[in-house]
Short mmCIF file of C-alpha atoms and ligand atoms in Angstrom, two decimals:
data_model
loop_
_atom_site.label_atom_id
_atom_site.label_comp_id
_atom_site.label_asym_id
_atom_site.label_seq_id
_atom_site.Cartn_x
_atom_site.Cartn_y
_atom_site.Cartn_z
CA UNK C 160 -194.75 -87.05 97.71
CA UNK C 161 -192.69 -87.28 100.84
CA UNK C 162 -194.44 -86.51 104.04
CA UNK C 163 -193.13 -82.95 104.66
CA UNK C 164 -194.15 -82.02 101.16
CA UNK C 165 -197.71 -83.31 101.56
CA UNK C 166 -197.86 -81.50 104.97
CA UNK C 167 -196.67 -78.29 103.42
CA UNK C 168 -199.03 -78.53 100.39
CA UNK C 169 -201.97 -79.26 102.69
CA UNK C 170 -201.15 -76.17 104.69
CA UNK C 171 -200.86 -74.10 101.55
CA UNK C 172 -204.16 -75.40 100.29
CA UNK C 173 -205.80 -75.15 103.63
CA UNK C 174 -207.12 -78.81 103.54
CA UNK C 175 -206.16 -81.77 105.65
CA UNK C 176 -203.06 -83.82 104.72
CA UNK C 177 -205.22 -86.91 104.96
CA UNK C 178 -207.59 -85.51 102.30
CA UNK C 179 -204.75 -84.46 100.02
CA UNK C 180 -203.36 -88.02 100.19
CA UNK C 181 -206.71 -89.39 99.16
CA UNK C 182 -206.60 -87.19 96.02
CA UNK C 183 -203.98 -89.57 94.73
CA UNK C 184 -206.80 -91.98 93.98
CA UNK C 185 -207.81 -91.49 90.34
CA UNK C 186 -211.44 -92.27 91.03
CA UNK C 187 -211.74 -89.57 93.67
CA UNK C 188 -210.07 -87.07 91.30
CA UNK C 189 -212.50 -87.98 88.52
CA UNK C 190 -215.47 -87.48 90.86
CA UNK C 191 -214.19 -84.24 92.03
CA UNK C 192 -213.67 -82.97 88.49
CA UNK C 193 -217.17 -83.89 87.67
CA UNK C 194 -218.50 -81.95 90.71
CA UNK C 195 -216.44 -78.88 89.63
CA UNK C 196 -217.75 -79.26 86.01
CA UNK C 197 -221.28 -79.63 86.99
CA UNK C 198 -221.08 -76.68 89.43
CA UNK C 199 -219.73 -74.29 86.77
CA UNK C 200 -222.50 -75.48 84.51
CA UNK C 201 -224.92 -74.08 87.18
CA UNK C 202 -226.21 -77.43 88.24
CA UNK C 203 -227.48 -77.65 91.79
CA UNK C 204 -229.48 -80.24 93.52
CA UNK C 205 -230.78 -80.68 97.02
CA UNK C 206 -232.26 -83.84 98.41
CA UNK C 207 -234.79 -82.25 100.76
CA UNK C 208 -237.26 -80.62 98.36
CA UNK C 209 -236.93 -77.50 100.53
CA UNK C 210 -236.50 -74.18 98.97
CA UNK C 211 -232.95 -73.07 98.53
CA UNK C 212 -232.54 -69.60 99.98
CA UNK C 213 -232.06 -66.69 97.64
CA UNK C 214 -229.59 -64.07 98.59
CA UNK C 215 -232.16 -61.62 99.73
CA UNK C 216 -234.73 -63.67 101.82
CA UNK C 217 -237.71 -61.72 103.06
CA UNK C 218 -238.60 -61.97 106.61
CA UNK C 219 -241.14 -64.72 107.36
CA UNK C 220 -244.60 -63.70 108.48
CA UNK C 221 -245.36 -66.72 110.67
CA UNK C 222 -249.11 -66.22 111.07
CA UNK C 223 -249.59 -65.95 107.32
CA UNK C 224 -247.39 -68.96 106.69
CA UNK C 225 -249.21 -71.04 109.31
CA UNK C 226 -252.67 -69.96 107.83
CA UNK C 227 -251.33 -71.19 104.47
CA UNK C 228 -250.21 -74.57 106.09
CA UNK C 229 -253.80 -75.12 107.06
CA UNK C 230 -255.43 -73.89 103.89
CA UNK C 231 -254.74 -76.58 101.38
CA UNK C 232 -258.03 -77.82 99.92
CA UNK C 233 -258.22 -80.55 97.35
CA UNK C 234 -257.26 -79.08 93.86
CA UNK C 235 -259.34 -81.67 91.96
CA UNK C 236 -262.02 -84.07 92.75
CA UNK C 237 -261.04 -87.51 93.70
CA UNK C 238 -259.44 -89.53 90.90
CA UNK C 239 -261.54 -92.70 90.20
CA UNK C 240 -259.81 -95.78 91.39
CA UNK C 241 -258.31 -97.88 88.70
CA UNK C 242 -260.09 -101.17 88.45
CA UNK C 243 -258.33 -103.58 90.77
CA UNK C 244 -257.39 -106.65 88.95
CA UNK C 245 -257.20 -109.94 90.62
CA UNK C 246 -253.73 -111.39 91.44
CA UNK C 247 -254.61 -114.97 90.48
CA UNK C 248 -252.15 -116.83 88.25
CA UNK C 249 -253.99 -118.70 85.43
CA UNK C 250 -251.00 -120.52 83.88
CA UNK C 251 -248.38 -121.09 86.69
CA UNK C 252 -246.02 -122.92 84.41
CA UNK C 253 -245.67 -120.25 81.86
CA UNK C 254 -245.61 -117.41 84.47
CA UNK C 255 -242.92 -119.17 86.53
CA UNK C 256 -240.72 -119.57 83.44
CA UNK C 257 -241.25 -115.94 82.44
CA UNK C 258 -240.56 -114.71 86.00
CA UNK C 259 -237.52 -116.91 86.37
CA UNK C 260 -236.02 -115.74 83.14
CA UNK C 261 -236.59 -112.15 83.93
CA UNK C 262 -234.82 -112.43 87.28
CA UNK C 263 -231.87 -114.31 85.73
CA UNK C 264 -231.60 -111.63 83.01
CA UNK C 265 -231.51 -108.86 85.60
CA UNK C 266 -228.98 -110.73 87.86
CA UNK C 267 -226.74 -111.15 84.84
CA UNK C 268 -227.01 -107.39 84.11
CA UNK C 269 -226.31 -106.38 87.65
CA UNK C 270 -223.92 -103.47 87.63
CA UNK C 271 -221.10 -103.08 90.19
CA UNK C 272 -222.27 -101.22 93.32
CA UNK C 273 -219.80 -98.46 92.56
CA UNK C 274 -221.59 -97.91 89.23
CA UNK C 275 -224.88 -97.30 90.89
CA UNK C 276 -224.09 -93.99 92.40
CA UNK C 277 -222.69 -90.69 91.20
CA UNK C 278 -221.47 -87.73 93.18
CA UNK C 279 -223.64 -84.65 92.95
CA UNK C 280 -223.21 -81.17 94.46
CA UNK C 281 -225.78 -80.58 96.98
CA UNK C 282 -226.85 -77.91 99.49
CA UNK C 283 -227.75 -79.13 102.90
CA UNK C 284 -229.70 -77.15 105.41
CA UNK C 285 -228.48 -76.93 109.01
CA UNK C 286 -229.72 -79.71 111.21
CA UNK C 287 -233.02 -79.59 112.98
CA UNK C 288 -232.99 -78.47 116.56
CA UNK C 289 -233.22 -81.75 118.41
CA UNK C 290 -234.68 -79.94 121.38
CA UNK C 291 -237.90 -79.39 119.37
CA UNK C 292 -238.28 -83.16 118.82
CA UNK C 293 -237.43 -84.03 122.33
CA UNK C 294 -240.08 -81.67 123.61
CA UNK C 295 -242.94 -83.30 121.73
CA UNK C 296 -241.69 -86.68 122.55
CA UNK C 297 -241.64 -85.73 126.23
CA UNK C 298 -245.16 -84.12 126.02
CA UNK C 299 -246.95 -86.98 124.28
CA UNK C 300 -244.68 -90.03 124.76
CA UNK C 301 -244.71 -90.30 121.07
CA UNK C 302 -248.50 -90.66 120.93
CA UNK C 303 -250.27 -89.11 117.88
CA UNK C 304 -251.96 -85.83 118.73
CA UNK C 305 -254.77 -86.80 116.34
CA UNK C 306 -255.46 -90.51 116.96
CA UNK C 307 -253.32 -91.33 120.02
CA UNK C 308 -251.54 -94.08 118.21
CA UNK C 309 -247.82 -95.14 118.36
CA UNK C 310 -245.75 -98.24 118.50
CA UNK C 311 -242.43 -99.07 120.10
CA UNK C 312 -239.46 -99.34 117.83
CA UNK C 313 -236.93 -102.15 118.23
CA UNK C 314 -234.73 -99.74 120.25
CA UNK C 315 -237.61 -99.28 122.74
CA UNK C 316 -238.47 -95.70 121.74
CA UNK C 317 -241.90 -94.71 120.58
CA UNK C 318 -242.21 -94.03 116.79
CA UNK C 319 -243.66 -90.66 115.86
CA UNK C 320 -243.27 -88.04 113.20
CA UNK C 321 -242.49 -84.47 114.27
CA UNK C 322 -244.26 -82.63 111.49
CA UNK C 323 -243.27 -78.93 110.97
CA UNK C 324 -246.36 -76.94 110.28
CA UNK C 325 -244.30 -74.20 108.58
CA UNK C 326 -241.06 -75.31 107.03
CA UNK C 327 -238.24 -74.73 109.40
CA UNK C 328 -236.10 -73.64 106.48
CA UNK C 329 -238.22 -70.44 106.32
CA UNK C 330 -236.51 -69.17 109.43
CA UNK C 331 -234.32 -70.59 112.18
CA UNK C 332 -236.45 -69.04 115.09
CA UNK C 333 -239.57 -71.19 113.98
CA UNK C 334 -237.64 -74.45 114.76
CA UNK C 335 -239.36 -74.64 118.05
CA UNK C 336 -242.18 -76.75 119.68
CA UNK C 337 -245.24 -74.72 118.72
CA UNK C 338 -244.39 -75.23 114.98
CA UNK C 339 -244.34 -79.04 115.28
CA UNK C 340 -246.93 -81.69 115.74
CA UNK C 341 -246.35 -85.16 117.16
CA UNK C 342 -248.14 -87.57 114.79
CA UNK C 343 -248.29 -91.21 113.74
CA UNK C 344 -247.17 -91.98 110.20
CA UNK C 345 -250.64 -92.16 108.78
CA UNK C 346 -251.94 -88.92 110.31
CA UNK C 347 -248.62 -87.17 109.25
CA UNK C 348 -249.10 -88.35 105.67
CA UNK C 349 -252.61 -87.20 105.60
CA UNK C 350 -251.67 -83.73 106.88
CA UNK C 351 -248.79 -83.49 104.34
CA UNK C 352 -250.57 -84.89 101.27
CA UNK C 353 -254.30 -84.83 101.84
CA UNK C 354 -256.61 -81.77 101.72
CA UNK C 355 -256.39 -79.71 104.92
CA UNK C 356 -258.68 -76.89 105.88
CA UNK C 357 -259.56 -75.11 109.04
CA UNK C 358 -262.13 -72.72 110.25
CA UNK C 359 -261.07 -69.54 112.18
CA UNK C 360 -257.45 -70.81 112.67
CA UNK C 361 -256.11 -67.60 114.26
CA UNK C 362 -259.19 -67.40 116.45
CA UNK C 363 -258.86 -70.97 117.63
CA UNK C 364 -255.22 -70.47 118.54
CA UNK C 365 -255.37 -66.99 120.00
CA UNK C 366 -258.62 -67.24 121.99
CA UNK C 367 -257.53 -70.32 123.86
CA UNK C 368 -256.51 -69.81 127.51
CA UNK C 369 -254.81 -72.21 129.98
CA UNK C 370 -256.99 -73.92 132.61
CA UNK C 371 -255.27 -71.64 135.20
CA UNK C 372 -256.59 -68.73 133.19
CA UNK C 373 -260.09 -70.17 133.14
CA UNK C 374 -259.76 -71.58 129.53
CA UNK C 375 -260.71 -74.82 127.80
CA UNK C 376 -258.98 -77.96 126.65
CA UNK C 377 -255.90 -77.13 124.47
CA UNK C 378 -256.99 -78.40 121.03
CA UNK C 379 -257.56 -77.30 117.44
CA UNK C 380 -260.24 -78.58 115.08
CA UNK C 381 -259.27 -79.15 111.47
CA UNK C 382 -260.57 -80.81 108.33
CA UNK C 383 -258.32 -83.38 106.98
CA UNK C 384 -259.17 -85.58 104.07
CA UNK C 385 -262.73 -84.44 104.32
CA UNK C 386 -263.09 -85.49 107.95
CA UNK C 387 -263.17 -83.32 111.09
CA UNK C 388 -260.26 -84.14 113.35
CA UNK C 389 -259.30 -82.78 116.69
CA UNK C 390 -255.64 -82.06 117.33
CA UNK C 391 -255.00 -82.37 121.13
CA UNK C 392 -252.24 -80.40 122.65
CA UNK C 393 -250.66 -80.11 126.11
CA UNK C 394 -251.06 -76.67 127.48
CA UNK C 395 -247.33 -75.97 127.24
CA UNK C 396 -247.34 -76.97 123.53
CA UNK C 397 -250.34 -74.85 122.52
CA UNK C 398 -249.11 -71.87 124.50
CA UNK C 399 -245.84 -72.02 122.56
CA UNK C 400 -247.77 -71.96 119.17
CA UNK C 401 -249.91 -69.16 120.50
CA UNK C 402 -246.88 -67.05 121.51
CA UNK C 403 -245.25 -67.76 118.12
CA UNK C 404 -248.34 -66.23 116.27
CA UNK C 405 -248.56 -63.38 118.72
CA UNK C 406 -244.88 -62.46 118.65
CA UNK C 407 -245.06 -62.20 114.89
CA UNK C 408 -248.29 -60.24 114.59
CA UNK C 409 -249.00 -56.96 116.32
CA UNK C 410 -252.58 -57.19 114.84
CA UNK C 411 -253.11 -60.68 116.27
CA UNK C 412 -253.67 -59.81 119.92
CA UNK C 413 -256.54 -62.37 120.38
CA UNK C 414 -257.85 -60.10 123.09
ZN1 LIG H 683 -252.44 -90.59 114.11
#
């Protein structure tokens, strides 16, 4: 196609001329056709594991969702550890030969990089609000609110996980500091995957007062993986969580 024709077609189709030119590549066309076919077959995938919104999404009740986040007891008793077998090699010669042969076989069967991925249609949630993450980094310098641990990454910044207590995909307004904890990787994983329980969550949150108001240290006490842990907050941070719960629930006055 000559240049003016491409430009005109692009305008007509409402896509960029550059993209239209790329469609000349048969591989790109094939990938696009597959996307269209998969989509019409009703296939959807998303990489986040988050819920995909339905058309009519009910309003979130933040206090209820928060209470659910802290009410996740173990669903079965601890699975017995599989017997740990020693890693000693009893016949090095045979094992080396078998290992070597297996590697050579895998290398010989290595596919081209372009054959190791396939395009899939996916829904992507809007980006997190970076101000939320900046807030907790600023408040704690990246230190874990449970164990105080962190380390400095190669780029000089502290490593921390900003864990959303209630999934931010439930509502945009809950993407704010009170809904996020600043944690190390281990404490974050325990909260996400281990049993988590708490006594009197709403009372702990709503009865707290700032030092200026004559209150106590800003902290919450939880049970994580069977151990009692104290989550330490800054006043600004716990106040934000408190107001989130309050703004949602007329009944939760905490007075
Ligand atoms: Zn920690």
